[in-house]
Amino acid sequence: KRIAIFASGSGSNAEQIASYFADSTDVDVSLIVSNNAKAGVIDRARRLHIPVLLFDRKTFYETDRITQLLQKQAIDLIVLAGFMWLMPGDLVRAFPDRIINIHPALLPKFGGKGMYGHFVHEAVVAAGETESGITIHYVNERYDEGQIIFQASCPVVATDTPEDVARKIQVLEHMHYPRIVADVLKNID
Ligand code: GRF
């Protein structure tokens, strides 16, 4: 099975997933797709010897280049890990139930437009939540609203800053995302 990981930022989840499958004989992280030439994920991909494809917004949305390319590369699963752009409709339609995403909160709370990265943890702290967590879900055209696959939670205490919450969330992400990717792949014939 072949995976393409999409990432716009540091890429720590991409690295965790690539490392998890490094010795696998039947799962290959074939490609990393990004929209940010300066993203940390580019350096990680280079160290991991994984090819990187960079897209600008125009090509990503105004051509079907990404869809054509992923089909040509026989990609079985698209894994979003901190990718900041919405999926183009034709890509979602070409890969039904074959795109998953991780959101650093317990959807449906703290989801939707603008709720990404640090803003999520700030909102969780500001709301006085006593827990937060991660949500891994299928991606459809309405972004954070696809069917939920897995959730894990962590406590949030009154003294927690958004950075404290971010650290706890990242531990959950690295602990669970690679295994959930493996589970989803098992259900792909
Ligand atoms: C993670 O918090 C993930 O939940 C969110 O974007 C962040 C990606 O972090 N979608 P990294 O680039 O994998 O370190």
PDB file of C-alpha atoms and ligand atoms in Angstrom:
ATOM      1  CA  LYS A   1       0.000   0.000   0.000  1.00  0.00           C
ATOM      2  CA  ARG A   2       1.221   3.523  -0.853  1.00  0.00           C
ATOM      3  CA  ILE A   3       0.679   6.607   1.319  1.00  0.00           C
ATOM      4  CA  ALA A   4       1.004  10.293   0.427  1.00  0.00           C
ATOM      5  CA  ILE A   5       1.359  12.624   3.417  1.00  0.00           C
ATOM      6  CA  PHE A   6       0.313  16.278   3.054  1.00  0.00           C
ATOM      7  CA  ALA A   7       1.946  18.731   5.475  1.00  0.00           C
ATOM      8  CA  SER A   8       2.487  22.504   5.610  1.00  0.00           C
ATOM      9  CA  GLY A   9       4.433  22.863   8.842  1.00  0.00           C
ATOM     10  CA  SER A  10       7.005  21.208  11.024  1.00  0.00           C
ATOM     11  CA  GLY A  11       6.050  17.684   9.889  1.00  0.00           C
ATOM     12  CA  SER A  12       6.576  15.887  13.195  1.00  0.00           C
ATOM     13  CA  ASN A  13       3.512  13.714  12.514  1.00  0.00           C
ATOM     14  CA  ALA A  14       4.741  12.991   8.986  1.00  0.00           C
ATOM     15  CA  GLU A  15       8.047  11.864  10.460  1.00  0.00           C
ATOM     16  CA  GLN A  16       6.374   9.675  13.075  1.00  0.00           C
ATOM     17  CA  ILE A  17       4.287   7.984  10.373  1.00  0.00           C
ATOM     18  CA  ALA A  18       7.249   7.527   8.022  1.00  0.00           C
ATOM     19  CA  SER A  19       9.334   6.045  10.850  1.00  0.00           C
ATOM     20  CA  TYR A  20       6.506   3.717  11.874  1.00  0.00           C
ATOM     21  CA  PHE A  21       6.432   2.189   8.362  1.00  0.00           C
ATOM     22  CA  ALA A  22      10.180   2.420   7.729  1.00  0.00           C
ATOM     23  CA  ASP A  23      10.679  -1.354   8.010  1.00  0.00           C
ATOM     24  CA  SER A  24       7.294  -2.322   6.577  1.00  0.00           C
ATOM     25  CA  THR A  25       7.327  -4.544   3.498  1.00  0.00           C
ATOM     26  CA  ASP A  26       3.754  -3.745   2.488  1.00  0.00           C
ATOM     27  CA  VAL A  27       3.308  -0.068   3.335  1.00  0.00           C
ATOM     28  CA  ASP A  28       5.335   2.686   1.698  1.00  0.00           C
ATOM     29  CA  VAL A  29       5.253   6.419   2.432  1.00  0.00           C
ATOM     30  CA  SER A  30       5.762   7.290  -1.223  1.00  0.00           C
ATOM     31  CA  LEU A  31       5.358  11.031  -1.260  1.00  0.00           C
ATOM     32  CA  ILE A  32       5.145  14.140   0.854  1.00  0.00           C
ATOM     33  CA  VAL A  33       3.062  16.971  -0.571  1.00  0.00           C
ATOM     34  CA  SER A  34       3.498  20.504   0.771  1.00  0.00           C
ATOM     35  CA  ASN A  35       2.582  24.085  -0.023  1.00  0.00           C
ATOM     36  CA  ASN A  36       5.446  25.720   1.838  1.00  0.00           C
ATOM     37  CA  ALA A  37       9.015  25.466   0.555  1.00  0.00           C
ATOM     38  CA  LYS A  38      10.340  26.643   3.923  1.00  0.00           C
ATOM     39  CA  ALA A  39       8.348  24.143   5.995  1.00  0.00           C
ATOM     40  CA  GLY A  40      10.218  21.942   8.440  1.00  0.00           C
ATOM     41  CA  VAL A  41       8.619  18.910   6.807  1.00  0.00           C
ATOM     42  CA  ILE A  42      10.811  19.493   3.721  1.00  0.00           C
ATOM     43  CA  ASP A  43      13.987  18.936   5.756  1.00  0.00           C
ATOM     44  CA  ARG A  44      12.489  15.903   7.460  1.00  0.00           C
ATOM     45  CA  ALA A  45      11.491  14.422   4.070  1.00  0.00           C
ATOM     46  CA  ARG A  46      15.032  14.954   2.768  1.00  0.00           C
ATOM     47  CA  ARG A  47      16.500  13.166   5.802  1.00  0.00           C
ATOM     48  CA  LEU A  48      13.922  10.378   5.375  1.00  0.00           C
ATOM     49  CA  HIS A  49      14.634  10.151   1.612  1.00  0.00           C
ATOM     50  CA  ILE A  50      10.966  10.723   0.779  1.00  0.00           C
ATOM     51  CA  PRO A  51      10.217  12.682  -2.428  1.00  0.00           C
ATOM     52  CA  VAL A  52       8.544  16.050  -1.872  1.00  0.00           C
ATOM     53  CA  LEU A  53       6.023  17.714  -4.175  1.00  0.00           C
ATOM     54  CA  LEU A  54       5.474  21.433  -3.688  1.00  0.00           C
ATOM     55  CA  PHE A  55       2.287  23.082  -4.925  1.00  0.00           C
ATOM     56  CA  ASP A  56       1.327  26.710  -5.259  1.00  0.00           C
ATOM     57  CA  ARG A  57      -2.305  27.602  -4.693  1.00  0.00           C
ATOM     58  CA  LYS A  58      -3.064  28.196  -8.362  1.00  0.00           C
ATOM     59  CA  THR A  59      -1.808  24.782  -9.496  1.00  0.00           C
ATOM     60  CA  PHE A  60      -3.379  23.051  -6.510  1.00  0.00           C
ATOM     61  CA  TYR A  61      -6.845  24.468  -7.106  1.00  0.00           C
ATOM     62  CA  GLU A  62      -6.987  25.425 -10.765  1.00  0.00           C
ATOM     63  CA  THR A  63      -5.589  22.266 -12.298  1.00  0.00           C
ATOM     64  CA  ASP A  64      -6.247  18.602 -11.580  1.00  0.00           C
ATOM     65  CA  ARG A  65      -2.464  18.083 -11.386  1.00  0.00           C
ATOM     66  CA  ILE A  66      -2.499  16.803  -7.800  1.00  0.00           C
ATOM     67  CA  THR A  67      -5.272  14.304  -8.485  1.00  0.00           C
ATOM     68  CA  GLN A  68      -3.638  13.076 -11.699  1.00  0.00           C
ATOM     69  CA  LEU A  69      -0.275  12.717  -9.986  1.00  0.00           C
ATOM     70  CA  LEU A  70      -1.567  10.785  -6.972  1.00  0.00           C
ATOM     71  CA  GLN A  71      -3.507   8.432  -9.241  1.00  0.00           C
ATOM     72  CA  LYS A  72      -0.462   7.929 -11.444  1.00  0.00           C
ATOM     73  CA  GLN A  73       1.588   7.142  -8.323  1.00  0.00           C
ATOM     74  CA  ALA A  74      -1.101   4.596  -7.329  1.00  0.00           C
ATOM     75  CA  ILE A  75      -1.510   6.242  -3.929  1.00  0.00           C
ATOM     76  CA  ASP A  76      -3.927   4.250  -1.732  1.00  0.00           C
ATOM     77  CA  LEU A  77      -4.311   6.684   1.167  1.00  0.00           C
ATOM     78  CA  ILE A  78      -3.812  10.430   1.570  1.00  0.00           C
ATOM     79  CA  VAL A  79      -2.819  11.384   5.131  1.00  0.00           C
ATOM     80  CA  LEU A  80      -3.172  15.054   6.086  1.00  0.00           C
ATOM     81  CA  ALA A  81      -0.866  16.091   8.909  1.00  0.00           C
ATOM     82  CA  GLY A  82      -0.999  19.822   9.420  1.00  0.00           C
ATOM     83  CA  PHE A  83      -1.913  20.737   5.849  1.00  0.00           C
ATOM     84  CA  MET A  84      -3.401  24.208   5.801  1.00  0.00           C
ATOM     85  CA  TRP A  85      -5.419  24.129   2.595  1.00  0.00           C
ATOM     86  CA  LEU A  86      -8.861  22.646   1.961  1.00  0.00           C
ATOM     87  CA  MET A  87      -8.877  19.603  -0.318  1.00  0.00           C
ATOM     88  CA  PRO A  88     -10.005  20.394  -3.892  1.00  0.00           C
ATOM     89  CA  GLY A  89     -13.375  18.824  -4.656  1.00  0.00           C
ATOM     90  CA  ASP A  90     -12.039  16.696  -7.523  1.00  0.00           C
ATOM     91  CA  LEU A  91      -9.382  15.201  -5.228  1.00  0.00           C
ATOM     92  CA  VAL A  92     -11.958  14.312  -2.561  1.00  0.00           C
ATOM     93  CA  ARG A  93     -14.181  12.748  -5.238  1.00  0.00           C
ATOM     94  CA  ALA A  94     -11.249  10.815  -6.759  1.00  0.00           C
ATOM     95  CA  PHE A  95     -10.281   9.424  -3.325  1.00  0.00           C
ATOM     96  CA  PRO A  96     -13.543   8.679  -1.493  1.00  0.00           C
ATOM     97  CA  ASP A  97     -12.827   7.480   2.074  1.00  0.00           C
ATOM     98  CA  ARG A  98      -9.156   7.592   1.136  1.00  0.00           C
ATOM     99  CA  ILE A  99      -8.233  10.899   2.763  1.00  0.00           C
ATOM    100  CA  ILE A 100      -7.810  11.218   6.537  1.00  0.00           C
ATOM    101  CA  ASN A 101      -6.863  14.146   8.751  1.00  0.00           C
ATOM    102  CA  ILE A 102      -5.842  14.767  12.332  1.00  0.00           C
ATOM    103  CA  HIS A 103      -7.318  17.680  14.226  1.00  0.00           C
ATOM    104  CA  PRO A 104      -5.756  18.803  17.539  1.00  0.00           C
ATOM    105  CA  ALA A 105      -9.060  18.994  19.444  1.00  0.00           C
ATOM    106  CA  LEU A 106     -12.122  16.880  20.279  1.00  0.00           C
ATOM    107  CA  LEU A 107     -14.365  17.578  17.249  1.00  0.00           C
ATOM    108  CA  PRO A 108     -17.059  18.707  16.770  1.00  0.00           C
ATOM    109  CA  LYS A 109     -15.867  21.230  19.378  1.00  0.00           C
ATOM    110  CA  PHE A 110     -13.089  23.629  18.353  1.00  0.00           C
ATOM    111  CA  GLY A 111     -13.248  22.759  14.667  1.00  0.00           C
ATOM    112  CA  GLY A 112     -13.891  24.577  11.438  1.00  0.00           C
ATOM    113  CA  LYS A 113     -12.395  27.609   9.745  1.00  0.00           C
ATOM    114  CA  GLY A 114      -9.553  29.296  11.589  1.00  0.00           C
ATOM    115  CA  MET A 115      -9.424  26.569  14.211  1.00  0.00           C
ATOM    116  CA  TYR A 116      -5.950  25.228  13.587  1.00  0.00           C
ATOM    117  CA  GLY A 117      -2.610  24.995  15.332  1.00  0.00           C
ATOM    118  CA  HIS A 118      -2.134  27.325  18.290  1.00  0.00           C
ATOM    119  CA  PHE A 119      -5.529  28.996  17.904  1.00  0.00           C
ATOM    120  CA  VAL A 120      -7.221  25.737  18.893  1.00  0.00           C
ATOM    121  CA  HIS A 121      -5.300  25.438  22.157  1.00  0.00           C
ATOM    122  CA  GLU A 122      -5.854  29.126  22.966  1.00  0.00           C
ATOM    123  CA  ALA A 123      -9.601  28.664  22.474  1.00  0.00           C
ATOM    124  CA  VAL A 124      -9.626  25.511  24.641  1.00  0.00           C
ATOM    125  CA  VAL A 125      -7.814  27.331  27.486  1.00  0.00           C
ATOM    126  CA  ALA A 126      -9.960  30.460  27.086  1.00  0.00           C
ATOM    127  CA  ALA A 127     -13.124  28.325  27.269  1.00  0.00           C
ATOM    128  CA  GLY A 128     -11.928  26.806  30.547  1.00  0.00           C
ATOM    129  CA  GLU A 129     -12.175  23.279  29.162  1.00  0.00           C
ATOM    130  CA  THR A 130     -11.108  20.479  31.533  1.00  0.00           C
ATOM    131  CA  GLU A 131     -10.037  18.230  28.673  1.00  0.00           C
ATOM    132  CA  SER A 132      -8.841  18.393  25.084  1.00  0.00           C
ATOM    133  CA  GLY A 133      -7.532  15.798  22.677  1.00  0.00           C
ATOM    134  CA  ILE A 134      -7.146  14.655  19.086  1.00  0.00           C
ATOM    135  CA  THR A 135      -9.619  13.661  16.401  1.00  0.00           C
ATOM    136  CA  ILE A 136      -8.681  11.554  13.384  1.00  0.00           C
ATOM    137  CA  HIS A 137     -11.387  11.679  10.722  1.00  0.00           C
ATOM    138  CA  TYR A 138     -12.138  11.097   7.063  1.00  0.00           C
ATOM    139  CA  VAL A 139     -11.956  14.208   4.935  1.00  0.00           C
ATOM    140  CA  ASN A 140     -14.816  15.362   2.771  1.00  0.00           C
ATOM    141  CA  GLU A 141     -15.438  18.692   1.138  1.00  0.00           C
ATOM    142  CA  ARG A 142     -16.582  20.227   4.383  1.00  0.00           C
ATOM    143  CA  TYR A 143     -13.129  20.059   5.990  1.00  0.00           C
ATOM    144  CA  ASP A 144     -13.424  19.050   9.670  1.00  0.00           C
ATOM    145  CA  GLU A 145     -16.819  17.378   9.249  1.00  0.00           C
ATOM    146  CA  GLY A 146     -15.913  13.936   7.879  1.00  0.00           C
ATOM    147  CA  GLN A 147     -16.734  10.725   9.759  1.00  0.00           C
ATOM    148  CA  ILE A 148     -14.674  10.404  12.948  1.00  0.00           C
ATOM    149  CA  ILE A 149     -12.307   7.397  13.036  1.00  0.00           C
ATOM    150  CA  PHE A 150     -10.602   7.848  16.417  1.00  0.00           C
ATOM    151  CA  GLN A 151     -10.380  10.255  19.356  1.00  0.00           C
ATOM    152  CA  ALA A 152      -8.120  10.389  22.408  1.00  0.00           C
ATOM    153  CA  SER A 153      -8.290  12.935  25.217  1.00  0.00           C
ATOM    154  CA  CYS A 154      -6.000  14.516  27.785  1.00  0.00           C
ATOM    155  CA  PRO A 155      -6.810  16.579  30.891  1.00  0.00           C
ATOM    156  CA  VAL A 156      -6.519  20.365  30.821  1.00  0.00           C
ATOM    157  CA  VAL A 157      -5.845  21.919  34.230  1.00  0.00           C
ATOM    158  CA  ALA A 158      -6.446  25.541  35.238  1.00  0.00           C
ATOM    159  CA  THR A 159      -2.730  26.361  35.201  1.00  0.00           C
ATOM    160  CA  ASP A 160      -2.230  25.005  31.643  1.00  0.00           C
ATOM    161  CA  THR A 161      -1.144  27.520  29.024  1.00  0.00           C
ATOM    162  CA  PRO A 162      -1.940  26.922  25.332  1.00  0.00           C
ATOM    163  CA  GLU A 163       1.676  25.715  24.984  1.00  0.00           C
ATOM    164  CA  ASP A 164       1.119  23.155  27.763  1.00  0.00           C
ATOM    165  CA  VAL A 165      -1.987  21.904  25.949  1.00  0.00           C
ATOM    166  CA  ALA A 166      -0.124  21.810  22.620  1.00  0.00           C
ATOM    167  CA  ARG A 167       2.578  19.645  24.194  1.00  0.00           C
ATOM    168  CA  LYS A 168       0.035  17.152  25.583  1.00  0.00           C
ATOM    169  CA  ILE A 169      -1.786  17.046  22.233  1.00  0.00           C
ATOM    170  CA  GLN A 170       1.410  16.388  20.336  1.00  0.00           C
ATOM    171  CA  VAL A 171       2.162  13.407  22.593  1.00  0.00           C
ATOM    172  CA  LEU A 172      -1.289  11.979  21.757  1.00  0.00           C
ATOM    173  CA  GLU A 173      -0.798  12.628  18.022  1.00  0.00           C
ATOM    174  CA  HIS A 174       2.548  10.866  17.877  1.00  0.00           C
ATOM    175  CA  MET A 175       1.233   8.035  20.059  1.00  0.00           C
ATOM    176  CA  HIS A 176      -1.837   7.280  17.931  1.00  0.00           C
ATOM    177  CA  TYR A 177      -1.706   8.624  14.352  1.00  0.00           C
ATOM    178  CA  PRO A 178       0.736   6.064  12.894  1.00  0.00           C
ATOM    179  CA  ARG A 179      -1.273   3.121  14.279  1.00  0.00           C
ATOM    180  CA  ILE A 180      -4.600   4.573  13.113  1.00  0.00           C
ATOM    181  CA  VAL A 181      -3.110   5.060   9.619  1.00  0.00           C
ATOM    182  CA  ALA A 182      -2.095   1.374   9.706  1.00  0.00           C
ATOM    183  CA  ASP A 183      -5.622   0.373  10.819  1.00  0.00           C
ATOM    184  CA  VAL A 184      -7.252   2.392   8.007  1.00  0.00           C
ATOM    185  CA  LEU A 185      -4.875   0.827   5.460  1.00  0.00           C
ATOM    186  CA  LYS A 186      -5.876  -2.657   6.620  1.00  0.00           C
ATOM    187  CA  ASN A 187      -9.448  -1.859   5.611  1.00  0.00           C
ATOM    188  CA  ILE A 188      -8.438  -0.767   2.113  1.00  0.00           C
ATOM    189  CA  ASP A 189      -8.584  -3.665  -0.306  1.00  0.00           C
TER     190      ASP A 189
HETATM  191  C1  GRF B   1      -0.787  19.015  14.518  1.00  0.00           C
HETATM  192  O1  GRF B   1      -1.158  19.681  15.707  1.00  0.00           O
HETATM  193  C2  GRF B   1      -2.018  18.488  13.851  1.00  0.00           C
HETATM  194  O2  GRF B   1      -3.035  18.079  14.746  1.00  0.00           O
HETATM  195  C3  GRF B   1      -2.495  19.697  13.096  1.00  0.00           C
HETATM  196  O3  GRF B   1      -1.330  20.347  12.629  1.00  0.00           O
HETATM  197  C4  GRF B   1      -0.244  20.007  13.493  1.00  0.00           C
HETATM  198  C5  GRF B   1       0.833  19.397  12.661  1.00  0.00           C
HETATM  199  O4  GRF B   1       1.977  19.318  13.432  1.00  0.00           O
HETATM  200  N1  GRF B   1      -3.329  19.294  12.009  1.00  0.00           N
HETATM  201  P1  GRF B   1       3.303  18.714  12.711  1.00  0.00           P
HETATM  202  O5  GRF B   1       3.623  19.599  11.524  1.00  0.00           O
HETATM  203  O6  GRF B   1       2.984  17.289  12.293  1.00  0.00           O
HETATM  204  O7  GRF B   1       4.389  18.759  13.771  1.00  0.00           O
END
